[in-house]
Short mmCIF file of C-alpha atoms in Angstrom, two decimals:
data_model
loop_
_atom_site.label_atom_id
_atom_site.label_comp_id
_atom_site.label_asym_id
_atom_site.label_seq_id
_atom_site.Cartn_x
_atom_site.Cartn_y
_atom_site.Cartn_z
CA UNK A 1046 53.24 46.68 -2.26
CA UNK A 1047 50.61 46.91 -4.38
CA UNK A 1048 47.04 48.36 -3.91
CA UNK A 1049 44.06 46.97 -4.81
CA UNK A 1050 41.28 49.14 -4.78
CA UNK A 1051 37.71 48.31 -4.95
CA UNK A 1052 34.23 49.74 -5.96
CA UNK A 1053 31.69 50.11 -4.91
CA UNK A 1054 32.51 48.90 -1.43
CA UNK A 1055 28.87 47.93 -1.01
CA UNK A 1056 26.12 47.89 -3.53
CA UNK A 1057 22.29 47.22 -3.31
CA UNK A 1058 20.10 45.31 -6.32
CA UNK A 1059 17.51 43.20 -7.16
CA UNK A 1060 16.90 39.66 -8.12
CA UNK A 1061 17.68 39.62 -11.75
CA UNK A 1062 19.91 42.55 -11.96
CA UNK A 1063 22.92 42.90 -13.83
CA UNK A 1064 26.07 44.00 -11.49
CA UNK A 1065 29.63 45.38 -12.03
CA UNK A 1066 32.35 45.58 -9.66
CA UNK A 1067 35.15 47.37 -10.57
CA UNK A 1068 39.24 46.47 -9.41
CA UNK A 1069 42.22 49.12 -9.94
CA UNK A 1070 45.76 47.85 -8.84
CA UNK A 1071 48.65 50.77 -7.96
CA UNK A 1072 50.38 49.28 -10.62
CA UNK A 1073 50.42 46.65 -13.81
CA UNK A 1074 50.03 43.47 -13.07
CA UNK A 1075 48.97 42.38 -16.44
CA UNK A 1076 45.87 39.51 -16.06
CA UNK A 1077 47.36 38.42 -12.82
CA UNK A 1078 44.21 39.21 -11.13
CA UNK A 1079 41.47 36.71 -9.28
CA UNK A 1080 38.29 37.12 -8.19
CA UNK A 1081 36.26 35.69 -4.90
CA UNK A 1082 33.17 35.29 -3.40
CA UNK A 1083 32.76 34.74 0.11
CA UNK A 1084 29.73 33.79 2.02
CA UNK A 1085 29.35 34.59 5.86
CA UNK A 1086 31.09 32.27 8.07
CA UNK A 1087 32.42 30.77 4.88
CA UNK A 1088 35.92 30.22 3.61
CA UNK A 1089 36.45 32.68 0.03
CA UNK A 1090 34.81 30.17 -3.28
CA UNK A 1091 37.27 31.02 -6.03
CA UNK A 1092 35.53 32.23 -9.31
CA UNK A 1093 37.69 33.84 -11.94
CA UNK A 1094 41.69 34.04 -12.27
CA UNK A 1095 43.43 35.56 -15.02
CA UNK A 1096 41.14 38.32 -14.78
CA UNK A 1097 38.54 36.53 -17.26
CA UNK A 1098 38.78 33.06 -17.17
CA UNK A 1099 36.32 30.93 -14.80
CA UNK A 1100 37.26 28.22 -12.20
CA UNK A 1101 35.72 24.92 -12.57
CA UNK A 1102 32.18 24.83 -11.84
CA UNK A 1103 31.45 28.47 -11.42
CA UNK A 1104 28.25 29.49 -13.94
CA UNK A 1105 28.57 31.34 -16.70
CA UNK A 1106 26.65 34.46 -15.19
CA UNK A 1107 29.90 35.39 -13.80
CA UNK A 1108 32.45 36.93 -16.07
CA UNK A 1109 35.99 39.31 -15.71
CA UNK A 1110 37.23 41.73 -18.00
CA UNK A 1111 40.36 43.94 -18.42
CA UNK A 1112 44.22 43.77 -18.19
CA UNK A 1113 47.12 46.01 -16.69
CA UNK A 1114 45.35 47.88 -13.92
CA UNK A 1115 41.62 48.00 -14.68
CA UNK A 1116 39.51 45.38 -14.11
CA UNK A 1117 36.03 44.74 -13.79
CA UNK A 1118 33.39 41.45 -12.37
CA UNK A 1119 29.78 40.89 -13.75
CA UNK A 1120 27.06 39.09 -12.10
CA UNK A 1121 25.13 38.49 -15.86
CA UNK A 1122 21.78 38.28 -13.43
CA UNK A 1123 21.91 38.29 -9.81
CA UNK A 1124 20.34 35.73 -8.22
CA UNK A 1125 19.65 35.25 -3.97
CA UNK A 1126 22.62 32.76 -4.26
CA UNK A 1127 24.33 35.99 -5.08
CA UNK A 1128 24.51 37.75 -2.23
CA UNK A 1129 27.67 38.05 -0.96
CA UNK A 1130 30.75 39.89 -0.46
CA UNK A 1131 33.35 40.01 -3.32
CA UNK A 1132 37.11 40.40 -3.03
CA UNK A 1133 39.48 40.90 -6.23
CA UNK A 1134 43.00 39.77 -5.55
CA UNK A 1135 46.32 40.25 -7.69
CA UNK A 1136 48.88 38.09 -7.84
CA UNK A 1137 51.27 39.65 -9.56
CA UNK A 1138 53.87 39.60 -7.09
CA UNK A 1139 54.35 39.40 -3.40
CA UNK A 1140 52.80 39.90 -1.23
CA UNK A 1141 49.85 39.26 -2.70
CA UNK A 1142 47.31 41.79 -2.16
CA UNK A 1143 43.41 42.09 -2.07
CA UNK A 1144 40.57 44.63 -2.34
CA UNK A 1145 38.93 45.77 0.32
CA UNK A 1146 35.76 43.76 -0.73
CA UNK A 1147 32.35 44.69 -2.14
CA UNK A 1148 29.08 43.52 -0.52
CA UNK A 1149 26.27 42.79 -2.26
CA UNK A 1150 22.80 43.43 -0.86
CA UNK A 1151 19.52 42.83 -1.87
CA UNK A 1152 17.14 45.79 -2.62
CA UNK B 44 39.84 15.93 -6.12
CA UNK B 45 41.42 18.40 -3.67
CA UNK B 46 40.94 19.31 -0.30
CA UNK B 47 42.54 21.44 2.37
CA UNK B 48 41.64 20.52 5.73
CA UNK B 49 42.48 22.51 8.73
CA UNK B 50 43.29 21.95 12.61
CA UNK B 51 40.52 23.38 15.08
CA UNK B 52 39.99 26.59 17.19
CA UNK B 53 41.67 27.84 19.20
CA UNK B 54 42.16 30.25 22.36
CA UNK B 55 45.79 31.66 23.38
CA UNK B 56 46.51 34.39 25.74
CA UNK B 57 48.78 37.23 24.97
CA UNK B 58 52.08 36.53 24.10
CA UNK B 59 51.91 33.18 23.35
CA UNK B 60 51.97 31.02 20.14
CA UNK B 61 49.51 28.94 17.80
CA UNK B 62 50.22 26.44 15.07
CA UNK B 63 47.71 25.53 12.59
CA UNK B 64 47.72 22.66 10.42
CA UNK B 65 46.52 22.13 7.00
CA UNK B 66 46.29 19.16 5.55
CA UNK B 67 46.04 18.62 1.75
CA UNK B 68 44.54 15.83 -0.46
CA UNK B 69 45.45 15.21 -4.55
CA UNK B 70 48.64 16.57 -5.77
CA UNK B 71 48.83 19.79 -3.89
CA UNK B 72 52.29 19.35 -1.96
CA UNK B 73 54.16 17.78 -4.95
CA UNK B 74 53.61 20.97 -7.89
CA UNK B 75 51.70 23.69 -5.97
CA UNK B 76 52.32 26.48 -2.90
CA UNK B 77 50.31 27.05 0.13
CA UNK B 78 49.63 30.48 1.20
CA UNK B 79 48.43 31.84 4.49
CA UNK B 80 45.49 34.28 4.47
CA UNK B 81 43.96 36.02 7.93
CA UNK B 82 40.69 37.82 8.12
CA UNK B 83 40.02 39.72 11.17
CA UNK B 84 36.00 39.72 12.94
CA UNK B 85 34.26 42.26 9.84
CA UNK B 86 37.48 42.64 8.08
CA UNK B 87 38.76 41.89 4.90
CA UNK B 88 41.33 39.43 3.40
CA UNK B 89 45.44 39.63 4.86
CA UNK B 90 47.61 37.49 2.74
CA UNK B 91 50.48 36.70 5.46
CA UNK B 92 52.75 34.24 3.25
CA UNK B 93 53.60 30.89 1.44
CA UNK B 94 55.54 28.07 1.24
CA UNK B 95 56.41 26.00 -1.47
CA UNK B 96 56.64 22.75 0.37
CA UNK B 97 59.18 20.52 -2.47
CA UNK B 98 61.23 23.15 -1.94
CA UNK B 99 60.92 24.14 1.68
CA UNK B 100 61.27 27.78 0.23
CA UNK B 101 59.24 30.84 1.96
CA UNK B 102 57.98 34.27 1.43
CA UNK B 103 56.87 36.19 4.05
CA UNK B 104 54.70 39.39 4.09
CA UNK B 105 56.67 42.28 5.59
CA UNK B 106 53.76 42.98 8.15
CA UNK B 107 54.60 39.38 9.48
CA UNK B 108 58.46 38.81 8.94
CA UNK B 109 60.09 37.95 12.24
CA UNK B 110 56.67 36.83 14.05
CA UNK B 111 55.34 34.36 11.57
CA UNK B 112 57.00 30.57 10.72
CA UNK B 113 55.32 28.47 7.78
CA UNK B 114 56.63 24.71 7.28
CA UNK B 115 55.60 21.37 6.05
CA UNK B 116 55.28 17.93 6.30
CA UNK B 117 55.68 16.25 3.11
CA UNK B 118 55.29 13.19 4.17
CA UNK B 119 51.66 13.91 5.77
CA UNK B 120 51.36 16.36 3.09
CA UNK B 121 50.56 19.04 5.99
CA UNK B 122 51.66 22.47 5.81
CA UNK B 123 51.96 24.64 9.48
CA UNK B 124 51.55 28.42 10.48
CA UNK B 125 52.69 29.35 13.56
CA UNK B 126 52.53 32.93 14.62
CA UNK B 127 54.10 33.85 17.78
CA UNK B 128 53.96 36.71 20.50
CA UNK B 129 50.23 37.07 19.78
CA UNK B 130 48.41 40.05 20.80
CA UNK B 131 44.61 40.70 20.91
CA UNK B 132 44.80 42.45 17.02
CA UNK B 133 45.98 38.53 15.73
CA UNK B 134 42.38 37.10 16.96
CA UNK B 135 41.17 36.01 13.39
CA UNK B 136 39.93 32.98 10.99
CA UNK B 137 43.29 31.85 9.14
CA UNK B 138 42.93 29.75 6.12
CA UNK B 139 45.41 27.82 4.05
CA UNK B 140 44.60 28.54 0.45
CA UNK B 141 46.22 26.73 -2.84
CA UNK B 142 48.01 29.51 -4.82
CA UNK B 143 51.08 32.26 -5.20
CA UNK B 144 52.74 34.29 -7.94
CA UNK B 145 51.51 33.70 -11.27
CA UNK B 146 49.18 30.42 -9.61
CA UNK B 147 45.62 31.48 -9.04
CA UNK B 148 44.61 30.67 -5.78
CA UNK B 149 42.37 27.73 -6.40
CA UNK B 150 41.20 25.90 -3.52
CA UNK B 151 41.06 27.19 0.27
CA UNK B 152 40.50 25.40 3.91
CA UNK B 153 37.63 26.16 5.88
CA UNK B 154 39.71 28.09 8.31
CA UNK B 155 40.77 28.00 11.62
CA UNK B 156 39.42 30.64 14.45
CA UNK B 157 42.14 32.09 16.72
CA UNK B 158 41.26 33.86 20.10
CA UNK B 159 43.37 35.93 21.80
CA UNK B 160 42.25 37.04 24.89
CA UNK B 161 43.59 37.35 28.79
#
């Protein structure tokens, strides 16, 4: 199987900030990488797949980088909306894995 | 416009079974694959398997093989988990989720809670 590994697994900022996550997978999986953002007592909102491109309706503060088995998400300028806990996800091949998830506090 | 809507909570005991629907809208069941994800109280994301449901064809996670059964209903476009000899550790939200290999997931369900407890 493949490991995703996430960091930070939790992460404290301000209104306005700008924030990185970071995603390593065990092995290459090329772009086949998604992004999530999940809400408590929410279902996961998709926001980026193909490590860098952005579902429909997500805003443009959000962006993905990287390829193979580096990958990285950036909140352009948090906003309260923001906070939330993020999960990367690769589907490569099966079974599909995810990260252990990053949550994102406010200062 | 696509939707995935999901059967309602429930409570089993140990050793028993649950099935959980998921119902799709748009043109989910005739191109796409459902996958089953679990997330346990605090925990994170457990991708458990798919189906493709023009197909019938299924892929189980190795954690699950043997215990877990996915299927569909094309002509209700609904898809099914059903995940038998439950113990305590299977009390989670499942949610059916549009996606597999080389398919973003796209769109999810609102989940379903499942108890188990004596």
């Amino acid at each position: 199987d493949i490991q995703m590994t996430q960091s930070p697994s939790s992460l404290s900022a301000s209104v306005g900030d700008r924030v990185t996550i970071t995603c390593r997978a065990s092995q290459d999986i090329s772009n086949y990488l998604a992004w999530f953002q999940q809400k408590p007592g929410k279902a996961p909102k998709s926001l980026i797949y193909a490590a860098s491109s952005l579902q429909s309706g997500v805003p443009s503060k959000f962006s993905g980088s990287g390829s193979g088995t580096d990958f990285t998400l950036t909140i352009s300028s948090l906003q309260p909306e923001d906070f939330a806990i993020y999960y990367c996800q690769q589907y490569d091949s099966h079974p599909l894995t995810f990260g252990g998830g990053t949550k994102v506090e406010i200062k | 416009q696509v939707q995935l809507v999901q059967s309602g909570a429930e409570v089993k005991r140990p050793g028993s079974s649950v099935k959980v629907s998921c119902k799709a809208s748009g043109d989910t069941f005739s191109s796409y694959a459902i996958s089953w994800v679990r997330q346990a109280p605090g925990q994170g994301l457990e991708w458990m398997g798919r189906i493709i449901p023009v197909l019938d064809l299924t892929k189980y996670a190795q954690k699950f093989q043997g215990r877990v059964s996915l299927s569909a209903d094309k002509s209700t476009s609904t898809a099914f988990m059903e995940l038998s000899s439950l113990k305590s550790e299977d009390t989670a939200v499942y949610y059916c989720a549009r996606g597999d290999t080389g398919l973003a997931t796209d769109y999810w369900g609102q989940g379903t809670l499942v108890t188990v407890s004596s």
